[in-house]
Tab-separated table of C-alpha atoms in Angstrom:
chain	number	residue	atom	x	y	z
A	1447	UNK	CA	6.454	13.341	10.262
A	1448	UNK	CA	4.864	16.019	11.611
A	1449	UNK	CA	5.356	18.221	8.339
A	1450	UNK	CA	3.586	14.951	6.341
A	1451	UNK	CA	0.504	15.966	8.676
A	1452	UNK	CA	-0.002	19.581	7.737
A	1453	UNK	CA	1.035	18.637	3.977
A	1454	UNK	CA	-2.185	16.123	4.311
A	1455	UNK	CA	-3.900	18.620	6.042
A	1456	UNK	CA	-2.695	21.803	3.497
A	1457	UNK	CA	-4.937	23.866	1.459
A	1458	UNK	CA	-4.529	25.234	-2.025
A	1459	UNK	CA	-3.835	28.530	-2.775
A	1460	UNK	CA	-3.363	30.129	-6.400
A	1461	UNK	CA	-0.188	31.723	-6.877
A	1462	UNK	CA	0.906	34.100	-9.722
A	1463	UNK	CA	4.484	32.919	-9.854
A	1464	UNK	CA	6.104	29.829	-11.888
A	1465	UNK	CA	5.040	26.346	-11.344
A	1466	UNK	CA	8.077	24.650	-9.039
A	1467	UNK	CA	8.168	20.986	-7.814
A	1468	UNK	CA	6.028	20.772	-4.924
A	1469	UNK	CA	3.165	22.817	-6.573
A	1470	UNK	CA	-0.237	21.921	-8.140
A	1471	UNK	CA	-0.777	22.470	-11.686
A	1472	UNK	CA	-4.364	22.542	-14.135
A	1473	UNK	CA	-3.399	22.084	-17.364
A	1474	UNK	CA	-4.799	21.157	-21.465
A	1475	UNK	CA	-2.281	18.555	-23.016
A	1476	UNK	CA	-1.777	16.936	-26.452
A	1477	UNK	CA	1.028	14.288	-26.738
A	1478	UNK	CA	2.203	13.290	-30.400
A	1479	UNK	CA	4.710	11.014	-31.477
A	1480	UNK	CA	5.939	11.362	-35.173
A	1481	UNK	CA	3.795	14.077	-35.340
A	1482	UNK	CA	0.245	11.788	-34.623
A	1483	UNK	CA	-1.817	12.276	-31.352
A	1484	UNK	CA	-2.289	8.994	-29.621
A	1485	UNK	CA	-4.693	7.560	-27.418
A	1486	UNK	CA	-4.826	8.544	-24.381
A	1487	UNK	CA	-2.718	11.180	-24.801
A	1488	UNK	CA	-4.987	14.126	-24.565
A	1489	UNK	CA	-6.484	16.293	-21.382
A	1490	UNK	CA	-8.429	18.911	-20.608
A	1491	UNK	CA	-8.269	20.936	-17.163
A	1492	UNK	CA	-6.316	17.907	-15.836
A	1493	UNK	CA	-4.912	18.758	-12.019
A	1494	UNK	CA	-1.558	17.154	-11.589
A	1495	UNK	CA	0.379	17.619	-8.093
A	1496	UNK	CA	4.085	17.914	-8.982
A	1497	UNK	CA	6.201	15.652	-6.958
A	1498	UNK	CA	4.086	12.382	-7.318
A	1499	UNK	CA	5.544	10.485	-10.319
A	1500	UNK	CA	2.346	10.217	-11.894
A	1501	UNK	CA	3.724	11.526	-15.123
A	1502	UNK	CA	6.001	9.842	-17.432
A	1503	UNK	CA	9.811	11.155	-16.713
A	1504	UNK	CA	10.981	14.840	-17.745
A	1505	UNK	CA	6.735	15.715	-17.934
A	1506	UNK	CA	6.746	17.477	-14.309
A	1507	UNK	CA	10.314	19.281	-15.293
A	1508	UNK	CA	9.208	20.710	-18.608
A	1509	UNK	CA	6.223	22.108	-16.690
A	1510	UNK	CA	8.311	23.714	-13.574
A	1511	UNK	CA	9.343	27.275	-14.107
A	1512	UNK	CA	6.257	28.323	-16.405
A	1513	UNK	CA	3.620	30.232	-15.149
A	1514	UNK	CA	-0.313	30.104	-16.306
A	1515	UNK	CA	-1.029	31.589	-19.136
A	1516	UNK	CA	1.620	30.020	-20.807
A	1517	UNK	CA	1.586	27.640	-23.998
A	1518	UNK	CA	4.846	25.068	-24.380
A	1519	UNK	CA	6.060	22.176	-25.913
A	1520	UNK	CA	8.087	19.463	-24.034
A	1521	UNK	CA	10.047	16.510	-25.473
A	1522	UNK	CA	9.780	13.089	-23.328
A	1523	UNK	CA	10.869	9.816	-24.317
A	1524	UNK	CA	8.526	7.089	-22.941
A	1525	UNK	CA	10.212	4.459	-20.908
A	1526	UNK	CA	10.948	0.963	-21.917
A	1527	UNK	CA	9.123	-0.670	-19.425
A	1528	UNK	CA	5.891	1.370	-20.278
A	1529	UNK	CA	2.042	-0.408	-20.261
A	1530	UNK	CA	0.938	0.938	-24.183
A	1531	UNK	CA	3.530	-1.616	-26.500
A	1532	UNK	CA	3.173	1.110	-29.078
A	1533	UNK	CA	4.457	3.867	-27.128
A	1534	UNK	CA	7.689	2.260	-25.263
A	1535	UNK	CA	10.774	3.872	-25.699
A	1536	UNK	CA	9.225	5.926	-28.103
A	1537	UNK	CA	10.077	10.194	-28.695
A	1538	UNK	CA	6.931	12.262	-27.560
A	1539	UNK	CA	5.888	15.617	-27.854
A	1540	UNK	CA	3.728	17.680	-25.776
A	1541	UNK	CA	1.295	20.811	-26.337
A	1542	UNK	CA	0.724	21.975	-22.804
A	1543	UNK	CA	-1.468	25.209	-21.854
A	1544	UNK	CA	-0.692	26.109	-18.250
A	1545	UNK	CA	-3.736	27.508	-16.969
A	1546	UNK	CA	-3.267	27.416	-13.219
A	1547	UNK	CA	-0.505	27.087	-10.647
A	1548	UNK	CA	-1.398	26.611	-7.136
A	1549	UNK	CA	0.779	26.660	-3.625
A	1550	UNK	CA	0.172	24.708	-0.633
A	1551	UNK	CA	-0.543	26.444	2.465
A	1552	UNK	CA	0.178	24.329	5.625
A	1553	UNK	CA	-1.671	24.847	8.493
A	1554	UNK	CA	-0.071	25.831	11.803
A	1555	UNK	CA	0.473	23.473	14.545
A	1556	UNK	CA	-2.567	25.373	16.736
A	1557	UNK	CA	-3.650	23.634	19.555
A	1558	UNK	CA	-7.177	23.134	17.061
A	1559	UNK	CA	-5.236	21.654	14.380
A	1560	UNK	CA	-3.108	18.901	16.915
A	1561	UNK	CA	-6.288	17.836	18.046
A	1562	UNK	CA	-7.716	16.669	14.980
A	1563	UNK	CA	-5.799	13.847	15.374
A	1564	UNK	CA	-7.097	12.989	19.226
A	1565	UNK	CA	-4.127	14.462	20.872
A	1566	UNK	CA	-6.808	16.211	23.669
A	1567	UNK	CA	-4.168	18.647	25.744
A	1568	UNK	CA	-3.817	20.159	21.818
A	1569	UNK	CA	0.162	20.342	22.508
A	1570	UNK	CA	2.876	19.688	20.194
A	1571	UNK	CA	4.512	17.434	22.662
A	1572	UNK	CA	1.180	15.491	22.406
A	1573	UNK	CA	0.963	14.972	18.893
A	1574	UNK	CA	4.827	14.010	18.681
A	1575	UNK	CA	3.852	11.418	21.568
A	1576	UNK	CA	1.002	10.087	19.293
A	1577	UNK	CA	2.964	10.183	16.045
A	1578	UNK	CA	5.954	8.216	17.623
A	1579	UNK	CA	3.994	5.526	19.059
A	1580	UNK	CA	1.241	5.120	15.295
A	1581	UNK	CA	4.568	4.983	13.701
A	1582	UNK	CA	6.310	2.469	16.677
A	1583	UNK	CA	3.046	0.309	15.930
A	1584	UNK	CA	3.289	0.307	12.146
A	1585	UNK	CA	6.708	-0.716	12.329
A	1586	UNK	CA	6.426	-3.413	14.787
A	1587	UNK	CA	3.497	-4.655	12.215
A	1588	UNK	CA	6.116	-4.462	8.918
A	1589	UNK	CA	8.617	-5.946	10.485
A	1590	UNK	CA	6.547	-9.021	11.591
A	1591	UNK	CA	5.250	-9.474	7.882
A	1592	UNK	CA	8.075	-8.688	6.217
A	1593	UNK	CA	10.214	-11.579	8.388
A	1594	UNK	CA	6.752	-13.394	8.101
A	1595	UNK	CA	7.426	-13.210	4.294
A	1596	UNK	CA	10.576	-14.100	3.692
A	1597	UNK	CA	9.987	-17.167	6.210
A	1598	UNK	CA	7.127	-18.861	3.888
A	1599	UNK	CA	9.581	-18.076	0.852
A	1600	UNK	CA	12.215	-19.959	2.310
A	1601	UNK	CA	10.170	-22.525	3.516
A	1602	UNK	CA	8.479	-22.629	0.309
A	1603	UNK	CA	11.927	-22.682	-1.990
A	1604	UNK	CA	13.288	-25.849	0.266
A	1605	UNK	CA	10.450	-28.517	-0.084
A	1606	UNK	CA	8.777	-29.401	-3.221
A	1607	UNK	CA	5.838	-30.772	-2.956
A	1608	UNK	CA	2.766	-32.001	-4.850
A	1609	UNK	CA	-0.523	-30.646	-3.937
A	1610	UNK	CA	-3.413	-32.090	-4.356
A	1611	UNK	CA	-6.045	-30.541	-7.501
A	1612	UNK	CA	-8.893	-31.170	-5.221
A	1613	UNK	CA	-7.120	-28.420	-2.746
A	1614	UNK	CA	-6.163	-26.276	-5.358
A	1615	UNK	CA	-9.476	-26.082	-7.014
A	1616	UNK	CA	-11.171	-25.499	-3.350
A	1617	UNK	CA	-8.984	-22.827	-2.902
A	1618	UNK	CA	-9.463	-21.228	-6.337
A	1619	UNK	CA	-13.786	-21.067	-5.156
A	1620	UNK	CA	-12.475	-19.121	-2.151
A	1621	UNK	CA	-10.672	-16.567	-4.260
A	1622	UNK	CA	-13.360	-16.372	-6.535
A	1623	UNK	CA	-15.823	-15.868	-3.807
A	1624	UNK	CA	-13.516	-12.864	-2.382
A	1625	UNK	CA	-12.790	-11.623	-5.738
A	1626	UNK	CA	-16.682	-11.375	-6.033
A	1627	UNK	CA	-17.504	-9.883	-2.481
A	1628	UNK	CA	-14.868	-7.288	-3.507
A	1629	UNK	CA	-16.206	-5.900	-6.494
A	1630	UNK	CA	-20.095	-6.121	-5.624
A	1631	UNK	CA	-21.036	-9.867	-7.207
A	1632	UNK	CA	-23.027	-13.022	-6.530
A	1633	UNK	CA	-21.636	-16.380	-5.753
A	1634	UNK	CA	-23.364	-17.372	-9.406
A	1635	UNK	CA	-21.081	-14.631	-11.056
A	1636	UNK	CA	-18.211	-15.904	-9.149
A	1637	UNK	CA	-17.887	-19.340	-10.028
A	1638	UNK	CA	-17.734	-18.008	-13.593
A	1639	UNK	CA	-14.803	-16.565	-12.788
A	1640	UNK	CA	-11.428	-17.742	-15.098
A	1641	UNK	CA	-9.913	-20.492	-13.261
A	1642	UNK	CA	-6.507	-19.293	-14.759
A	1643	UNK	CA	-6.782	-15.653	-12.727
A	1644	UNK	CA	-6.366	-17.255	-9.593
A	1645	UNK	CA	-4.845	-21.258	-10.263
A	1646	UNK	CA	-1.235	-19.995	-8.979
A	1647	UNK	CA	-2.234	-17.979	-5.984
A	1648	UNK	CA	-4.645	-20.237	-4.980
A	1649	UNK	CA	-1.593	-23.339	-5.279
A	1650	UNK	CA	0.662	-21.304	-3.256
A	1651	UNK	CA	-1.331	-20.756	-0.173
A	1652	UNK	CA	-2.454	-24.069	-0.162
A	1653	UNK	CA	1.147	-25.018	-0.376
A	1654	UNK	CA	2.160	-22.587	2.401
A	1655	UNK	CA	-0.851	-24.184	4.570
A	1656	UNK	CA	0.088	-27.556	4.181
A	1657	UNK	CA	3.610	-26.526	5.065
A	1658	UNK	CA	2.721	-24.607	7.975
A	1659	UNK	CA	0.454	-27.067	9.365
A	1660	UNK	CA	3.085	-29.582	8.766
A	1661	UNK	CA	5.535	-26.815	11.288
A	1662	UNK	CA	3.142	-26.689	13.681
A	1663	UNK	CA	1.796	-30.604	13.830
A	1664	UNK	CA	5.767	-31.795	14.127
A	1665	UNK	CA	6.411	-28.911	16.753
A	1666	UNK	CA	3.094	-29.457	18.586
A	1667	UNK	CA	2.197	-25.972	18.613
A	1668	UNK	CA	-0.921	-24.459	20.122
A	1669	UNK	CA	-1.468	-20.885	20.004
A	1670	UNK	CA	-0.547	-19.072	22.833
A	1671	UNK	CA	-2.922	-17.258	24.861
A	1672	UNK	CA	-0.692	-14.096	26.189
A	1673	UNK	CA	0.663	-13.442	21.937
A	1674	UNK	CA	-3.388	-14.028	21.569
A	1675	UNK	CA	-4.075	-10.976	24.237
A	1676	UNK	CA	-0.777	-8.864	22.542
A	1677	UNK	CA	-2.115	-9.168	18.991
A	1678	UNK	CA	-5.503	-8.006	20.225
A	1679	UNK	CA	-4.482	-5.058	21.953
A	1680	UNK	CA	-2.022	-4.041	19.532
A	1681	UNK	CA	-4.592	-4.037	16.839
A	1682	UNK	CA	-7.272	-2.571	19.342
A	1683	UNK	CA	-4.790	0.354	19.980
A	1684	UNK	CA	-4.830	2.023	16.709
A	1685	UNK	CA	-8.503	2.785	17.154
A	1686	UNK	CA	-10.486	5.551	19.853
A	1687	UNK	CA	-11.621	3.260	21.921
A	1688	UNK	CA	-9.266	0.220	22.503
A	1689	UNK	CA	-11.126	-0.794	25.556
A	1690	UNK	CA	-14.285	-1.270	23.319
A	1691	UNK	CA	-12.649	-2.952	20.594
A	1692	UNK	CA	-10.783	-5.340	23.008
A	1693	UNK	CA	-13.602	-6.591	24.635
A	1694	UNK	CA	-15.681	-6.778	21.357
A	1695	UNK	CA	-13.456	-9.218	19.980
A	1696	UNK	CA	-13.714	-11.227	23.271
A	1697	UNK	CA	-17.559	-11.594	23.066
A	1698	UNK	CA	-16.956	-12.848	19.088
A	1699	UNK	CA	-15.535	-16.918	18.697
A	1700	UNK	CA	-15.101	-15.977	15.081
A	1701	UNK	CA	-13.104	-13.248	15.415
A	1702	UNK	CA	-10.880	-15.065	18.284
A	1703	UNK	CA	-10.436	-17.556	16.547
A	1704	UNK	CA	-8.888	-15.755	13.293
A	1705	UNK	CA	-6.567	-14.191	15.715
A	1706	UNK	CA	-5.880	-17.540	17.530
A	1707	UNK	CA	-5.098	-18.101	13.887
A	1708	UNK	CA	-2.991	-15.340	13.550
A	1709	UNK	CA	-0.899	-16.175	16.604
A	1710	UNK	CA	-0.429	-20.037	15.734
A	1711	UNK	CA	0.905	-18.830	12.052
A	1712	UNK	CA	3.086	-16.365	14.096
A	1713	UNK	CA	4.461	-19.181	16.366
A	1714	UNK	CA	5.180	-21.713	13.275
A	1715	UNK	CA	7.391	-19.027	11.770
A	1716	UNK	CA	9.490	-18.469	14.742
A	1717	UNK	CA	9.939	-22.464	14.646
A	1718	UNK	CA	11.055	-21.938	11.207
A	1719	UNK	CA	13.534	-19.209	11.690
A	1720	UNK	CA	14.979	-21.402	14.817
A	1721	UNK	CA	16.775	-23.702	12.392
A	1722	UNK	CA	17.255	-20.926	9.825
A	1723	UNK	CA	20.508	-19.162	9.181
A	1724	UNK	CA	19.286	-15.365	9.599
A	1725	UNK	CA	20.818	-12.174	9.009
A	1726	UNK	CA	20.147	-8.361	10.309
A	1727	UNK	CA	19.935	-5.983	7.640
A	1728	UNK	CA	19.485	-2.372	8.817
A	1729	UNK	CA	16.737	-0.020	6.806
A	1730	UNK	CA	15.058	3.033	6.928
A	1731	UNK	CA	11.327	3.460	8.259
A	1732	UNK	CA	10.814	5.054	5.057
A	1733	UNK	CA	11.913	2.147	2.569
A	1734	UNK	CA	10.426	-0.642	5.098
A	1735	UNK	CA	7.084	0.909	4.872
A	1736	UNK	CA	7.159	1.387	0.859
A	1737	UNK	CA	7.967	-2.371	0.791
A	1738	UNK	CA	4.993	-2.912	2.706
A	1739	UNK	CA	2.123	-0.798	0.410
C-alpha cells in the first residue's frame, strides 16, 4: 500500500531507453482495418500510461520495447465485446510514432512526504498506522454493502410483487430531479427527461422500499441509537477533524435523520439474513474493493 502512495505521488521523468510496462508513453497513431482509417482511430501527441488497460489488447505490448523516435506498425484484433459494431472482432492495424517515453520517479518516504497525508510525527510507522486503519475502514464499509447487496437481491428474487404506477412514476421525478442536479439542470429540464431512462431503477427501489419497510413494520424495528452514534463516527473519522464533523451532524435533523435512515435499513437486513441460509466466502482486499468501484 505504501508503494500505491508514492506511485500516486511519483513524478515523470524522460528516459532514453525502451518503453516497458509501467512507463508513460506520447505517441501519433493511425488504426486501419482492410487498409481504411476509421473513426476514432486517429491521435496526435496522445499520453497513454502503460499498465492501465485503456487500450484495446496487444496495443500496450506492441509499444513496449521501442524507444522514441521510432515509427511501427502493430496488428490487434478488436474484441468481440467491443462498443463500435463495425469494429468487433475485427483485424486492425496501427501506424504508431513513438515520440516520448517517460519513467516514474517515486518519491522517498521522507518524513515531508509521510506527512502529506496527516501522519504529524512524519514516521513510517505513522503512515503504516494511518494506512492500516483508512484501509480497516474501507473494508468494514464494502463488506456492509456488499452483504447489504446481496440481502435486497435475495429478498427481492423471493417475493413478487406488484407495485403500484403511482409509486413508480413518483420515483422516476426523483431520479429525474437527481439526474438534473447532477449534470447542472432545472427542474423544467428534468421532467423532460425519458421516462424509459429511469422506469426500471426507479421500480426496483420502490420495490426494495416497500419490502424493507414491510421487514422492519413486521419486526418492529426502530433505529438504534448506539449503530446511529457508530455510523456517525465511522464516517466522521475519515475526515481532519472528526470531532467537528461529529458534532455538525448532531446540530442538523436532516442529516440525523438520513443516518437514522441508514441505521434502520442496516437493522432490516440483519433481520433478513437471520432467517437466511448464509455462507462465508473468503476474498482478497484487492478484488472486494474492485467489486465495490
Amino acid at each position: 500500500m505504501l508503494d500505491t502512495l508514492r506511485k500516486q505521488q511519483a513524478t515523470w521523468k524522460e528516459k532514453d531507453g525502451a518503453a516497458d510496462a509501467e512507463d508513460r508513453v506520447t505517441i501519433d497513431f493511425t488504426g486501419s482495418v482492410d487498409g481504411e482509417e476509421f473513426e476514432g482511430g486517429k491521435a496526435t501527441d496522445f499520453v497513454l500510461a502503460m499498465g492501465q488497460g485503456r487500450m484495446i489488447p496487444g496495443f500496450e505490448d506492441g509499444v513496449k520495447g521501442h524507444k522514441a523516435g521510432e515509427e511501427f506498425t502493430i496488428d490487434v484484433t478488436f474484441p468481440e465485446e467491443y462498443h463500435a459494431e463495425n469494429l468487433k472482432g475485427k483485424a486492425a492495424k496501427f501506424v504508431i510514432n513513438l515520440k516520448k517515453v517517460e519513467e516514474r520517479e517515486l518519491p522517498e518516504l521522507t518524513e515531508e512526504f509521510i506527512k502529506r497525508f496527516g501522519v504529524e510525527d512524519g514516521s513510517v510507522a505513522g503512515l503504516r498506522a494511518e494506512v492500516r486503519k483508512n484501509m480497516e475502514r474501507e473494508l468494514k464499509g464494502a463488506v456492509r454493502n456488499r452483504v447489504k447487496s446481496q440481502a435486497i437481491e435475495g429478498l427481492v428474487k423471493a417475493n413478487d410483487i406488484d407495485v403500484p404506477a403511482a409509486l413508480i412514476d413518483s420515483e422516476i421525478d426523483v431520479l429525474r430531479r437527481q439526474a438534473a442536479q447532477r449534470f447542472g439542470g432545472n427542474e423544467k429540464q428534468a421532467l423532460e427527461l425519458p421516462r424509459e431512462l429511469f422506469e426500471e431503477q426507479a421500480k426496483r427501489r420502490v420495490v426494495v422500499g416497500l419490502l424493507l419497510g414491510e421487514v422492519i413494520r413486521t419486526n418492529e424495528l426502530k433505529a438504534d441509537e448506539e449503530r446511529v452514534k457508530g455510523l456517525i463516527e465511522e464516517m466522521a473519522s475519515a475526515y481532519e477533524d472528526p470531532k467537528e464533523v461529529i458534532e455538525f451532524y448532531s446540530k442538523n435533523k436532516e442529516l440525523m435523520d438520513n443516518m437514522r435512515n441508514v441505521a434502520l435499513e442496516e437493522q432490516a437486513v440483519e433481520a433478513v439474513l437471520a432467517k437466511a441460509k448464509v455462507s462465508e466466502k473468503a476474498t482478497s482486499f484487492n478484488e472486494l474493493m474492485n467489486q465495490q468501484a
